[in-house]
Coordinates of C-alpha atoms and ligand atoms in Angstrom, one line a residue:
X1 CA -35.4 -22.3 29.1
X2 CA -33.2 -19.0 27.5
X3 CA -32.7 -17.4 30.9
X4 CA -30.8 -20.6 32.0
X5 CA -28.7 -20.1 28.9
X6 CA -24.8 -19.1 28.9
X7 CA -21.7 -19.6 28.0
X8 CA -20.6 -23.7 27.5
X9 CA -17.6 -23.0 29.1
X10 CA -16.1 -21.2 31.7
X11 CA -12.7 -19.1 31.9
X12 CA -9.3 -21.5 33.2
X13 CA -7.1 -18.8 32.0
X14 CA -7.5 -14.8 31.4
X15 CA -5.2 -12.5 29.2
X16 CA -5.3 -9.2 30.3
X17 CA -6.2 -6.0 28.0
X18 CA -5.5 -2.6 28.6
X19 CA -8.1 0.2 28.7
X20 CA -6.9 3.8 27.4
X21 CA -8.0 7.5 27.2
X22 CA -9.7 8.8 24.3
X23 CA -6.6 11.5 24.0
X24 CA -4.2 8.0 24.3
X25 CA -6.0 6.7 21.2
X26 CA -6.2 9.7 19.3
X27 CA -2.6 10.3 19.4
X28 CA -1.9 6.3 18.9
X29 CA -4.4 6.6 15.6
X30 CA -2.5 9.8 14.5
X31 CA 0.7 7.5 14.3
X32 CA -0.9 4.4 12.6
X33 CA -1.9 7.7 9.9
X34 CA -6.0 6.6 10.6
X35 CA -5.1 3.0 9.6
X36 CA -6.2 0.5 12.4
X37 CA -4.1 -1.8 10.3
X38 CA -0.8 0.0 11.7
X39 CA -1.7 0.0 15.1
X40 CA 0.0 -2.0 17.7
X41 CA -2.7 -4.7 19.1
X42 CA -1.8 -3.8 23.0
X43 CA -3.1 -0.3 22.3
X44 CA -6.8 -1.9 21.1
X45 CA -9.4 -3.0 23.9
X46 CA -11.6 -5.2 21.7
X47 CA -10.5 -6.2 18.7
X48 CA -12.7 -6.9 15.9
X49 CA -10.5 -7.0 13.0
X50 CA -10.9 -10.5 12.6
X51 CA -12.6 -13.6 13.5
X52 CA -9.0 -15.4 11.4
X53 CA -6.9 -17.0 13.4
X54 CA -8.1 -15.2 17.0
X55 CA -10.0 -18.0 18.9
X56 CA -9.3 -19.2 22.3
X57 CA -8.3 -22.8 22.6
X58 CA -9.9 -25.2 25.0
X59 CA -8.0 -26.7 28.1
X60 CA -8.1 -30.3 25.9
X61 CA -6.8 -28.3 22.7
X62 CA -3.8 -27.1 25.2
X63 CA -3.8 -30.4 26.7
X64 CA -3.4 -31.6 22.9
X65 CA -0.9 -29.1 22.3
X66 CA 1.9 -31.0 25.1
X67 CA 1.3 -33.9 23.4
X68 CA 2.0 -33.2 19.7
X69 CA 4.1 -35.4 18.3
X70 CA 7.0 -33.1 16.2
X71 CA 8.3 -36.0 14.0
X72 CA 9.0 -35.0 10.7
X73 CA 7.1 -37.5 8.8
X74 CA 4.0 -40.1 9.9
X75 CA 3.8 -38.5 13.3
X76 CA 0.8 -39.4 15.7
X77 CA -0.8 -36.4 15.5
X78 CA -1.0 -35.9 11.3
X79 CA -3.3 -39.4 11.7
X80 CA -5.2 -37.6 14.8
X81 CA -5.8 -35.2 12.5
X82 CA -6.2 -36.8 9.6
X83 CA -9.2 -39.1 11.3
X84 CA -11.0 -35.9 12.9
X85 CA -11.3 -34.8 9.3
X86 CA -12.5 -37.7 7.7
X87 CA -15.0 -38.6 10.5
X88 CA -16.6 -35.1 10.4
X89 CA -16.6 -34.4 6.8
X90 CA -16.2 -37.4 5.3
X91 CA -13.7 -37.0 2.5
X92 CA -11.2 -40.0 2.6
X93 CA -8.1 -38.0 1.5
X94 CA -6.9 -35.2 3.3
X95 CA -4.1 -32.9 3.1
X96 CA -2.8 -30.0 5.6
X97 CA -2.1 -27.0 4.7
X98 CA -0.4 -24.1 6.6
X99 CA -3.1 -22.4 6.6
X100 CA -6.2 -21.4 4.2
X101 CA -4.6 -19.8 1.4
X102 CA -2.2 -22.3 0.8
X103 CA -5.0 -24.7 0.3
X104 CA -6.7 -22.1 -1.8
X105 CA -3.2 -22.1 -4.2
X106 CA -3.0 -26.0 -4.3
X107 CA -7.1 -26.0 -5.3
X108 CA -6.6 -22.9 -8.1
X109 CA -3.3 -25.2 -9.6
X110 CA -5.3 -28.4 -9.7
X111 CA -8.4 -27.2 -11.4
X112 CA -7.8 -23.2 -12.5
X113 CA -7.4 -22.9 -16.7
X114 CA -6.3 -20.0 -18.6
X115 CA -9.5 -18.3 -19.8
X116 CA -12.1 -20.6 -17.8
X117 CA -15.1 -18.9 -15.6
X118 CA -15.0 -20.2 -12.1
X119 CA -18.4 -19.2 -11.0
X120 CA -18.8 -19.2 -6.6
X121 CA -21.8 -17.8 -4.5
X122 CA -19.1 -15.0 -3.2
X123 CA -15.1 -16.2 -3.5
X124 CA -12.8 -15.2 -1.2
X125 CA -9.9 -12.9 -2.2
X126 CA -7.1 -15.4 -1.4
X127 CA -8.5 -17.9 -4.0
X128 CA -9.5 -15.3 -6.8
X129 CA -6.5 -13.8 -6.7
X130 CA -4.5 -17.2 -7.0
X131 CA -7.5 -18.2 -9.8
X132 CA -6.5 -15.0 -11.8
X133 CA -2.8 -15.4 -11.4
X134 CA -3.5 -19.3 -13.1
X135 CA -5.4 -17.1 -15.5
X136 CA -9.1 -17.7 -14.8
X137 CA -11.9 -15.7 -14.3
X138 CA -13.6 -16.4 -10.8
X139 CA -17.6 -15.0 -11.0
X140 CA -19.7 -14.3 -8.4
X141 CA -23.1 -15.6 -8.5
X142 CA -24.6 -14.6 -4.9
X143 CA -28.4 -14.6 -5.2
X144 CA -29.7 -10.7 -5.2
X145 CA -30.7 -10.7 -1.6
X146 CA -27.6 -11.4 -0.3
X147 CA -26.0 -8.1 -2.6
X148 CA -28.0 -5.6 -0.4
X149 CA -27.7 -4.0 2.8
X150 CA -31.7 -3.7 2.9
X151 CA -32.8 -5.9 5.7
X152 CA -34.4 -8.1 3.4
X153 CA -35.7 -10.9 5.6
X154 CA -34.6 -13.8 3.2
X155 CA -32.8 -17.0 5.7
X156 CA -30.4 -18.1 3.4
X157 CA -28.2 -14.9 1.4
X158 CA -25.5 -16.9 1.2
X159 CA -27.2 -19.3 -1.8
X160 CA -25.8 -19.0 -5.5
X161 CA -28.3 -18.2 -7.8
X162 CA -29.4 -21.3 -10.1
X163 CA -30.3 -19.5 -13.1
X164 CA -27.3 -17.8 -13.2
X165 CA -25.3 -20.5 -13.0
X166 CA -27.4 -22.2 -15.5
X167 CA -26.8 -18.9 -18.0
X168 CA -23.0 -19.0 -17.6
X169 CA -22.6 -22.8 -17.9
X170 CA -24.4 -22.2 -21.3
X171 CA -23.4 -18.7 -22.5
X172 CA -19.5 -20.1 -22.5
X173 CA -19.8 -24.3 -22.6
X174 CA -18.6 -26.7 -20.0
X175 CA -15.4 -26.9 -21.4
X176 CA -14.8 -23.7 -19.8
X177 CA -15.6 -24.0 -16.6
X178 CA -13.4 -26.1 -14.8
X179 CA -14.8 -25.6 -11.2
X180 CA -17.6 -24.4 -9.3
X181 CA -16.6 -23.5 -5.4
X182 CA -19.5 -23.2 -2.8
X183 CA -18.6 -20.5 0.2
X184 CA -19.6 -21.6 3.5
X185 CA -20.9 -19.2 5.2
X186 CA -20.8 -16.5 2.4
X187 CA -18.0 -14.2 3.9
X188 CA -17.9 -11.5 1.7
X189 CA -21.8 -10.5 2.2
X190 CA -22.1 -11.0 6.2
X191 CA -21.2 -14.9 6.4
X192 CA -24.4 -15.3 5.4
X193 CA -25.7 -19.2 5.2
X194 CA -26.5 -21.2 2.3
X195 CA -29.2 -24.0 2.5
X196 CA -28.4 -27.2 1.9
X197 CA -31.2 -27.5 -1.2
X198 CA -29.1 -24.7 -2.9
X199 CA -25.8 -27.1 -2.1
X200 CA -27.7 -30.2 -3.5
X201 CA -29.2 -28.2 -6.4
X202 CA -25.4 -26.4 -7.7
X203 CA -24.2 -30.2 -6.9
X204 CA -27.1 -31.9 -9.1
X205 CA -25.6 -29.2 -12.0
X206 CA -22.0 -29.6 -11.3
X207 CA -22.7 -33.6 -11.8
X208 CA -25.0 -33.0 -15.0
X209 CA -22.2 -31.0 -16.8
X210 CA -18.9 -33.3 -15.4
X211 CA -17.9 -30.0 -13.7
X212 CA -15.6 -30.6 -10.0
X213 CA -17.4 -29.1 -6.9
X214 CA -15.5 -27.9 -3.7
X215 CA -16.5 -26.1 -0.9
X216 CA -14.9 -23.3 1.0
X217 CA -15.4 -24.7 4.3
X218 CA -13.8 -22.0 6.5
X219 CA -17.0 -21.4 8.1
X220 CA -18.4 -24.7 7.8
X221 CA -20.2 -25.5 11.1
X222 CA -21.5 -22.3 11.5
X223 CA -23.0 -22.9 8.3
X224 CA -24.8 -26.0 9.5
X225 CA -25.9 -24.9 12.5
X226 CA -28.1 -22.5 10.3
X227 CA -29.4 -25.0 8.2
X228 CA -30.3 -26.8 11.5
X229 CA -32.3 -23.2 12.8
X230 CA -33.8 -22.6 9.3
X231 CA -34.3 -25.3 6.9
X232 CA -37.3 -27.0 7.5
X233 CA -36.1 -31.0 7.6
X234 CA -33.1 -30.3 9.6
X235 CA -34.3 -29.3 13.4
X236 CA -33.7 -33.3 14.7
X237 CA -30.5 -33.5 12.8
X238 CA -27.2 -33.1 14.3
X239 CA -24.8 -30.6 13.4
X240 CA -22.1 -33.4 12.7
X241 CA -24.7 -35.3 10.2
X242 CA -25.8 -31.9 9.1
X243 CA -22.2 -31.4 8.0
X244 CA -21.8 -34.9 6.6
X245 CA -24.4 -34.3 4.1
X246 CA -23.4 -31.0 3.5
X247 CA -19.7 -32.4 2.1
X248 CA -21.8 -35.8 0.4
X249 CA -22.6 -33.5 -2.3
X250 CA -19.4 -32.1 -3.3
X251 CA -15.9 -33.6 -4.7
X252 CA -13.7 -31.6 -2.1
X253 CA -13.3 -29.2 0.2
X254 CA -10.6 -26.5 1.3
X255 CA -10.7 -24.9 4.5
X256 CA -8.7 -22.2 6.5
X257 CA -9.1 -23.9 9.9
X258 CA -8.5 -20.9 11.2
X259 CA -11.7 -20.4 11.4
X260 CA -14.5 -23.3 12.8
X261 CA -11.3 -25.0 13.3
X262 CA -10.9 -23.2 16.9
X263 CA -7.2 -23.1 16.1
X264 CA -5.1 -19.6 16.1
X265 CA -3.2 -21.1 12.6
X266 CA -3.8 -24.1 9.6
X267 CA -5.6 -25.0 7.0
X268 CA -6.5 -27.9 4.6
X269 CA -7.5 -29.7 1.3
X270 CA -10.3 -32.8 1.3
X271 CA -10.9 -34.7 -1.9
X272 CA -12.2 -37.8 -2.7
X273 CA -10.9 -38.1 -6.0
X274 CA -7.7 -40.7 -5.5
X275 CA -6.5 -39.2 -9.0
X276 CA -6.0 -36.2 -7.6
X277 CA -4.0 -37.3 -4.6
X278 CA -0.5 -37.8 -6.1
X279 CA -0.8 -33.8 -7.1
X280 CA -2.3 -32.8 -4.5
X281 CA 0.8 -34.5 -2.3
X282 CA 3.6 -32.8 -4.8
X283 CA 2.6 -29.8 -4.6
X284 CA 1.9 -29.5 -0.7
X285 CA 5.6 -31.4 -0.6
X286 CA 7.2 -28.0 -3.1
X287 CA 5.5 -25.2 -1.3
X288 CA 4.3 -26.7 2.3
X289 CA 6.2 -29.4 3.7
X290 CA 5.8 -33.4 3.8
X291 CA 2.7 -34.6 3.2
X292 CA 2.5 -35.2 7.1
X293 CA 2.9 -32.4 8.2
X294 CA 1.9 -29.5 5.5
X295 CA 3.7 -26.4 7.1
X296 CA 2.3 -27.0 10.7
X297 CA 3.9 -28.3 13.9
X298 CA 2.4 -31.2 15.1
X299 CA 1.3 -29.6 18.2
X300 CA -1.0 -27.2 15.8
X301 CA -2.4 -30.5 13.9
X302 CA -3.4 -32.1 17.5
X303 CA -4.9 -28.6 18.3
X304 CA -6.9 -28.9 15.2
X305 CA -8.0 -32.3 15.4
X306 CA -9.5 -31.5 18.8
X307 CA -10.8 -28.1 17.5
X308 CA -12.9 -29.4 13.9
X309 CA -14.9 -31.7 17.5
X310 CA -15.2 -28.6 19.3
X311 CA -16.3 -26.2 16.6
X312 CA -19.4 -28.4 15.8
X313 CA -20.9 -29.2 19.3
X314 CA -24.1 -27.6 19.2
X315 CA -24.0 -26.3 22.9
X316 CA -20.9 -24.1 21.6
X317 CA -22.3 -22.9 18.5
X318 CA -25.6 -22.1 19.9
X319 CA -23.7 -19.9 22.6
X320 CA -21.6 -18.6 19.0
X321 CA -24.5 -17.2 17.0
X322 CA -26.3 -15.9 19.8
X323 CA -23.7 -13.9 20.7
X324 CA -23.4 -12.2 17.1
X325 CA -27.1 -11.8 17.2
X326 CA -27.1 -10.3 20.6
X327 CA -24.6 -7.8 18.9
X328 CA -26.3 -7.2 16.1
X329 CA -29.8 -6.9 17.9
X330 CA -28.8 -4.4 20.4
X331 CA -27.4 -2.4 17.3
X332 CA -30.1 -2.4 15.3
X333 CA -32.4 -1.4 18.7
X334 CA -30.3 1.9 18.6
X335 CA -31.0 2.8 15.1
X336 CA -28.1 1.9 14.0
X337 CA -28.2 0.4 10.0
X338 CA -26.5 -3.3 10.0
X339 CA -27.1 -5.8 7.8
X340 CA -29.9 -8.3 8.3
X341 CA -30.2 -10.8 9.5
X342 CA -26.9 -11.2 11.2
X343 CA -24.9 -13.9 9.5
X344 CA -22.1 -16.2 11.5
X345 CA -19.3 -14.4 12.5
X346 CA -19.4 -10.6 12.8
X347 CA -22.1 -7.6 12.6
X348 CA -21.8 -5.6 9.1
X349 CA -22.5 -1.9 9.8
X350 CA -23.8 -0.1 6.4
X351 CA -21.4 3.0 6.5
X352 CA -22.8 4.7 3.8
X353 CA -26.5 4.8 5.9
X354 CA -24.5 5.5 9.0
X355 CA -22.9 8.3 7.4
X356 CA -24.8 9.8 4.5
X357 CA -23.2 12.9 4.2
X358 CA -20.0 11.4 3.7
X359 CA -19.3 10.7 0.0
X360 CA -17.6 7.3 -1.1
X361 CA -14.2 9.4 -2.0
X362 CA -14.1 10.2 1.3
X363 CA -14.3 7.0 3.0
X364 CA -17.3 7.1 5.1
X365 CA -16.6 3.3 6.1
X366 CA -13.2 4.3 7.4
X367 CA -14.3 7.2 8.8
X368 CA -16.4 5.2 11.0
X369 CA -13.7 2.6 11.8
X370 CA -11.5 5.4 13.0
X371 CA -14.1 6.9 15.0
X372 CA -15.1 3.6 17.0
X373 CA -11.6 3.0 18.0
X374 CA -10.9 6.9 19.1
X375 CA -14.1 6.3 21.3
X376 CA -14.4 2.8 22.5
X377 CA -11.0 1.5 21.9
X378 CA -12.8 -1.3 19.5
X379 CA -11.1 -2.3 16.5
X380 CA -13.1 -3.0 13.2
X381 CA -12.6 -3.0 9.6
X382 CA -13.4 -1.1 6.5
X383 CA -14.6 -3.0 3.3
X384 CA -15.9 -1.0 1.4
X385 CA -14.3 2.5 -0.5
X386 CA -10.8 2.2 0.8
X387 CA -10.8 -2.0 0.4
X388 CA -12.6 -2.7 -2.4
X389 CA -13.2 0.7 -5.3
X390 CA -11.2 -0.5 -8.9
X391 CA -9.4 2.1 -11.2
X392 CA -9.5 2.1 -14.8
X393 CA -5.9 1.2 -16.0
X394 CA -6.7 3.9 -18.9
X395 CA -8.4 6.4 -17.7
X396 CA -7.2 6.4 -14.1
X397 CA -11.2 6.8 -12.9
X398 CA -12.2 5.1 -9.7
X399 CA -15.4 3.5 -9.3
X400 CA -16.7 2.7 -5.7
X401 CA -18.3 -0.4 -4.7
X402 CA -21.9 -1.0 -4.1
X403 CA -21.5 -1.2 -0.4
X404 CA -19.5 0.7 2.1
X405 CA -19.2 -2.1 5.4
X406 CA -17.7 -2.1 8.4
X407 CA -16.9 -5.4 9.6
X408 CA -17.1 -6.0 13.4
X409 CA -16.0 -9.7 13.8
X410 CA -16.4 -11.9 17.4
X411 CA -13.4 -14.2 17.8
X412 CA -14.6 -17.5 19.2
X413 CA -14.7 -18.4 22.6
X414 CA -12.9 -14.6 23.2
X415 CA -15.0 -12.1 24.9
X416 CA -18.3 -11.9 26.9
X417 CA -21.9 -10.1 26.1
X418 CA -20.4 -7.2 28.3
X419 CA -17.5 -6.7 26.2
X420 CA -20.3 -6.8 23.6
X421 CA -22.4 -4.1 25.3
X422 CA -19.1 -1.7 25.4
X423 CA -19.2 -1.8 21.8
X424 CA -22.8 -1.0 21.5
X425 CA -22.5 2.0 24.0
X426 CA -19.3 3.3 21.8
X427 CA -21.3 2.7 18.4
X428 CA -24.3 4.6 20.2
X429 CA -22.4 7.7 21.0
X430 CA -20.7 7.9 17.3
X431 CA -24.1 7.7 15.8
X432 CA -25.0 10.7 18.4
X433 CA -22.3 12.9 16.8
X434 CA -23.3 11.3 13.1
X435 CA -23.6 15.0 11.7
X436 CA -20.6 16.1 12.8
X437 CA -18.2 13.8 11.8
X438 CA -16.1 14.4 8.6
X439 CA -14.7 11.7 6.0
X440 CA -10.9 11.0 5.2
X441 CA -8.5 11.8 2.6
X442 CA -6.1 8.9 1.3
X443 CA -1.7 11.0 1.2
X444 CA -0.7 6.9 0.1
X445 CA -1.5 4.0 -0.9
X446 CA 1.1 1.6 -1.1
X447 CA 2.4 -0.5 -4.1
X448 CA -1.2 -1.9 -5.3
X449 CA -4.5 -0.7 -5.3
X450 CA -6.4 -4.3 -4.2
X451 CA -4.4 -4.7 -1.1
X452 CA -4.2 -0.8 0.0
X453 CA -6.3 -1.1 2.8
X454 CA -3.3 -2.5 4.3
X455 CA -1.1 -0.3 3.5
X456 CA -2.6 3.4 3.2
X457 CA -2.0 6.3 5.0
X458 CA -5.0 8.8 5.5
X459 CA -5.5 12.5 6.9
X460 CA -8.3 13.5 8.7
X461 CA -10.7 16.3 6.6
Ligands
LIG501 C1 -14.0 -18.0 3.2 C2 -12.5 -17.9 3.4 N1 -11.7 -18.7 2.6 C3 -10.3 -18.7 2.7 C4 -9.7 -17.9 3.6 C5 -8.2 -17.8 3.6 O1 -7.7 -18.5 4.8 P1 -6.4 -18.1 5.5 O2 -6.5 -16.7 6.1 O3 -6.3 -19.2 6.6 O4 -5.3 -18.2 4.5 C6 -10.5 -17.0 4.4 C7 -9.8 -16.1 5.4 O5 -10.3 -15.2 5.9 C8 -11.9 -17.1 4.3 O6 -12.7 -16.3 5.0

């Protein structure tokens, strides 16, 4: 019964946020030079920059926090963790990491080769950029549904596409490709799902040719609980055997925990190659810490080991993706062009529909971030013009990416539908004034054009 149907939880402890003027936040925005990176976090009412990082932690995860054990190596709480991991994903070796990136690093030195294609449904930037320093060529393969904003009503956009994984494999030989990596959910089109026959299928490949498989878990259980909504099979399994199968098929795994983790930092790397362990070990040892502890406190690995349990009950992700969908459904009810269906852990507005008389060079995707926070206070992201256009080094020409998004992410276990409902009501009212609003002009960008979205500086046109 849905009208029975809320929240698993209810609310022990409450951190306040502030409300503001419009004329507050259009002089705070003026300062941060129309950057919402630059903004202090006190001035923002609900923030939707990230889902990273951001979740609120469970009495027991608190409870689990008093009783970390801080020794430097074997402590208590590195085998807590260690046995949360292995029961829920099943890989018998297991490695903490600071957090995802550092994971990501270890992953690109272990398998990464100068000149090899390392072809993913969507990568995420922290491992292509640590694949491309090692000298590879990370490809993405998403299948063409998941590369529009059209609501194309397809339930799985975060699958690779076979054949051109097939193609690649051929066009260039096994012996360069040293890795495939399977995102999970597809961040970087909506963290859109992929189905587990797509897992087993890039698996039954990755086996033929002798080629490693790891899976960028970040979003694992969110992942599953889709495969348990939409892949016929699946609807009597739980999420925790859902996920077990999901990991059977691949060699490894790296995950920001950060993420389904429920934990505000941490990260790790899964294998069950023993060959690889003695590496694996060296370099988390060099760059992270001892082996037992891997750059975290042992209060975050208890956290962690309570939060990979939490973040796969099914009473708590149900309550999760409903509340994305309620977002994204009260949107689209307005008129207002998002992509469909909504994926895992945000709502992606299409900027460019939003705004069509704003041209990619002047950020229409930023133009709308701006906008929302000078009217609601609410704090999304631009990817898209600003985040993700490339220049030619010789010609200095910028192209623009397919898609202009903005990105409104729900941190876990954070805010309610009504917070939900004041960002609807602000979207609503900037769509009202869609005519009149005007783009932006970039005065700097900072040191390097991949990572300006952090840095730059924009005027108002
Ligand atoms: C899919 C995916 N992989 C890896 C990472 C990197 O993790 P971290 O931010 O913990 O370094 C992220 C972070 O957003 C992510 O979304």
């Amino acid at each position: 019964m849905k009208f029975l149907n809320a929240e698993p939880f209810r609310i022990k402890v409450v951190e306040p946020i502030t409300k503001s003027t419009r004329e507050q936040r259009d002089e705070w925005i003026e300062k941060a030079y129309y950057n919402v990176f630059k903004l202090r976090a006190e001035n923002v009412y609900i923030d939707m920059l990230t889902d990273s990082g951001t979740s609120a932690m469970s009495s027991n995860q608190w409870a689990g926090i008093m009783t970390g054990d801080e020794s430097y190596a074997g402590c208590k709480s590195f085998f807590n963790f260690e046995k949360a991991a292995q029961d829920i994903l099943g890989f018998p070796y297991v490695q903490p990491t600071h957090q995802g990136r550092a994971a990501d690093f270890i992953m690109s030195q272990l398998y990464a080769k100068k000149g090899g294609y390392i072809p993913g449904n969507m990568h995420f930037d922290s491992f292509k950029g640590h694949a491309e320093v090692a000298g590879s060529i990370p490809v993405d393969l998403v299948i063409a549904e998941g590369r529009t904003a059209n609501a194309i009503n397809h339930p799985f956009k975060g699958n690779m596409d076979i054949e051109k994984l097939q193609a690649i494999i051929d066009e260039h030989g096994t012996e360069n490709i040293p890795l495939i990596i399977m995102t999970v959910t597809c961040n970087g089109n909506g963290g859109q799902p992929v189905s587990m026959a797509n897992i087993k299928e890039v698996s039954a490949i990755a086996k033929k040719y002798d080629i490693p498989f790891m899976i960028d878990a970040a979003r694992f259980a969110e992942n599953c609980y889709f495969i348990k909504q939409r892949e016929a099979g699946y609807e009597h399994k739980t999420v925790k055997e859902i996920a077990k199968e999901m990991f059977s098929y691949a060699d490894g795994c790296v995950m920001s925990a950060k993420k389904d983790g429920m934990v505000n930092i941490g990260g790790f790397i899964c294998t069950r190659d023993e060959e690889m362990v003695p590496m694996i070990n060296l370099l988390a040892i060099v760059n992270e810490g001892f082996v037992t502890y891997g750059g975290l406190s042992g209060r975050d690995l208890e956290a962690l080991a309570i939060g990979l349990d939490e973040g796969t009950e099914e009473e708590y992700l149900e309550y999760r993706i409903e509340q994305v969908k309620y977002l994204g459904d009260e949107l689209a009810k307005r008129g207002i062009p998002i992509i469909l269906p909504t994926g895992g852990h945000g709502v992606y507005i299409d900027a460019r529909k939003f705004y069509p008389k704003i041209p990619q060079s002047e950020f229409p995707g930023q133009a709308l971030v701006v906008e929302l926070y000078k009217t609601g206070g609410v704090r999304g992201v631009e990817l898209g013009s600003c985040a993700f256009s490339k220049r030619d080094p010789e010609t200095g020409e910028i192209t623009y990416p397919e898609l202009d998004l903005v990105r409104l992410s729900i941190s876990r276990r954070v805010y309610t539908n009504r917070h939900m409902d004041v960002v609807v009501n602000s979207l609503a009212d900037v769509y009202e004034r869609r005519d009149t609003m005007k783009g932006l002009r970039i005065t700097y960008e900072g040191p390097i054009l991949s990572l300006r979205h952090f840095t730059a500086r924009f005027e108002l046109l």
